[in-house]
Amino acid sequence: MTVRRTTLIGSFAAALLACSSMSAHTQDTGIAATDETQHTAAAILAVDQHWSIAEMTGDGAWLADMLMPDYRTVSNDGSAHDKQALLAGMAKHKPVTRAEATLKLAAYEKEHHIGSSVTIHGDMAVVSFYDTALGMLKGVTSADVFVYQDGHWHALYSQHTSVHS
């Protein structure tokens, strides 16, 4: 998953910010070099990874542009938060460098056995993140819904859940 997704305010990266012992996804995966404007699963995963890194590095401008105006995220406790809440929550954390964020993301994904799947239907896409030990049908931890608009993928909705093994 690129990273995010068991968070208080919405994206997995917010959880990463709170966990200083994590390290993450290195850019040798090829995701970082992917053209995020393409209408492909690889581009959506690259945008999602960029999202996590933007939250950790404090890149609020990119994040504000990528999130739809009516973006919503639902935490695993059932509480909903809007775009402004996500941006405000991100702003409360001390930003790290892109290199540090990339390492934290990769470490988190490895430590938590995070897998991802992408489903595209027209100009809508769903990225599901799951515990690889439980699989895609029993271990889903979060999902992000994207809309392809004006040549870019934009997040519309995120849902997070607690997984019980």
C-alpha positions as MATLAB code, in Angstrom:
seq = 'MTVRRTTLIGSFAAALLACSSMSAHTQDTGIAATDETQHTAAAILAVDQHWSIAEMTGDGAWLADMLMPDYRTVSNDGSAHDKQALLAGMAKHKPVTRAEATLKLAAYEKEHHIGSSVTIHGDMAVVSFYDTALGMLKGVTSADVFVYQDGHWHALYSQHTSVHS';
ca = [
       0.000    0.000    0.000;
       1.957    2.547   -0.317;
       1.597    3.168    3.168;
      -1.213    4.529    4.983;
      -4.049    3.301    6.393;
      -4.686    2.583    9.926;
      -4.928    6.119   10.954;
      -6.752    8.448   13.180;
      -7.306   11.053   10.507;
      -7.203    9.181    7.432;
      -4.218    7.983    5.881;
      -1.774    5.504    6.732;
       0.920    8.126    6.702;
      -0.562    9.854    9.704;
       0.005    6.668   11.661;
       3.537    6.559   10.353;
       4.197   10.042   11.623;
       3.331    8.923   15.119;
       5.646    5.918   14.952;
       9.232    7.067   14.940;
      10.608    3.533   14.986;
       9.219    2.665   11.559;
      11.042    2.739    8.304;
       9.528    2.278    4.911;
       9.289    1.569    1.252;
      12.411    2.330   -0.685;
      12.217    3.792   -4.125;
      13.786    0.742   -5.741;
      10.248   -0.589   -6.133;
       9.848    1.540   -9.230;
       6.781    3.289   -7.840;
       8.634    6.558   -7.366;
       9.597    6.647  -11.047;
       6.032    5.989  -12.241;
       4.184    8.764  -14.091;
       1.357    9.625  -11.683;
      -0.753   11.146  -14.468;
      -1.295    7.848  -16.269;
      -4.632    6.048  -16.136;
      -3.064    2.853  -14.749;
      -2.865    0.819  -11.555;
       0.840    1.639  -11.279;
       0.084    5.372  -11.400;
      -2.573    5.047   -8.689;
      -0.137    3.190   -6.437;
       2.468    5.883   -7.106;
      -0.035    8.605   -6.152;
      -0.944    6.699   -3.016;
       2.711    6.369   -2.046;
       3.227   10.060   -2.827;
       0.295   10.763   -0.493;
       1.955    8.973    2.395;
       5.251   10.715    1.767;
       3.531   14.107    1.398;
       1.924   13.689    4.816;
       5.237   12.786    6.436;
       7.238   15.534    4.709;
       4.625   18.225    5.290;
       3.825   18.769    1.606;
       0.389   20.217    2.281;
       0.174   21.981   -1.089;
       0.498   18.734   -3.060;
      -1.864   16.963   -0.689;
      -4.489   19.737   -0.856;
      -4.376   19.545   -4.643;
      -4.622   15.734   -4.755;
      -7.561   15.451   -2.326;
     -11.000   16.185   -3.777;
     -12.756   19.169   -2.138;
     -15.307   16.829   -0.545;
     -12.779   14.160    0.487;
     -13.764   12.114    3.537;
     -11.940    9.528    5.571;
     -13.474    7.170    8.086;
     -11.280    5.933   10.926;
     -11.452    2.400   12.278;
     -13.537    3.740   15.186;
     -16.202    4.925   12.727;
     -15.493    8.647   13.003;
     -15.408   10.644    9.771;
     -12.995   13.459    8.968;
     -12.846   15.851    6.038;
     -10.011   17.183    3.911;
      -9.339   20.113    6.236;
      -9.072   17.820    9.267;
      -6.535   15.630    7.464;
      -4.474   18.666    6.458;
      -4.672   20.158    9.965;
      -3.635   16.843   11.519;
      -0.695   16.548    9.171;
       0.438   20.082   10.008;
       0.741   19.151   13.715;
       3.550   16.681   13.046;
       7.185   17.542   12.567;
       8.022   16.915    8.919;
      10.795   14.528    7.936;
      12.885   14.477    4.783;
      11.673   12.599    1.719;
      14.428   10.029    2.240;
      13.367    9.481    5.861;
       9.702    9.246    4.855;
      10.504    6.711    2.148;
      12.450    4.562    4.613;
       9.725    4.794    7.261;
       7.082    3.813    4.742;
       9.023    0.779    3.523;
       9.748   -0.388    7.053;
       6.120   -0.036    8.081;
       4.924   -2.020    5.073;
       7.470   -4.745    5.713;
       6.827   -4.926    9.460;
       3.042   -5.001    8.996;
       3.030   -7.247    5.902;
       1.087   -4.731    3.820;
      -0.131   -5.756    0.390;
      -2.239   -3.765   -2.034;
      -4.613   -4.330   -4.894;
      -6.065   -1.886   -7.399;
      -9.403   -2.064   -9.181;
     -10.103    0.461  -11.934;
     -13.546    1.000  -13.405;
     -13.666    3.860  -15.882;
     -12.339    6.954  -14.138;
     -12.782    5.513  -10.630;
     -10.320    3.320   -8.797;
     -10.175    1.575   -5.458;
      -6.881    0.774   -3.770;
      -7.271   -1.837   -1.050;
      -4.581   -2.477    1.529;
      -4.427   -5.771    3.351;
      -2.403   -7.913    5.712;
      -0.622  -10.388    3.443;
      -0.756  -13.054    6.166;
      -4.580  -12.905    6.077;
      -4.994  -12.217    2.371;
      -7.137   -9.897    0.288;
     -10.437  -11.396    1.424;
      -9.924  -11.470    5.202;
      -7.178   -8.972    5.941;
      -8.299   -5.650    4.446;
      -7.100   -2.787    6.622;
      -8.104    0.168    4.464;
      -9.230    1.335    1.060;
      -8.853    4.572   -0.859;
     -11.222    5.634   -3.647;
      -9.737    7.746   -6.427;
     -11.263    9.711   -9.305;
      -9.319   10.447  -12.501;
     -10.035   14.068  -13.351;
      -8.188   16.622  -15.472;
      -5.339   14.187  -16.121;
      -4.678   13.321  -12.460;
      -5.844   10.861   -9.819;
      -7.580   12.527   -6.850;
      -8.609   10.896   -3.575;
     -12.321   11.063   -2.814;
     -12.772    8.690    0.120;
     -10.801    6.487    2.524;
     -12.047    3.806    4.899;
      -9.978    2.166    7.631;
     -10.748   -0.918    9.653;
      -9.326   -3.058   12.400;
      -8.417   -6.553   11.282;
      -8.852   -9.463   13.637;
      -6.967  -12.645   12.865;
];
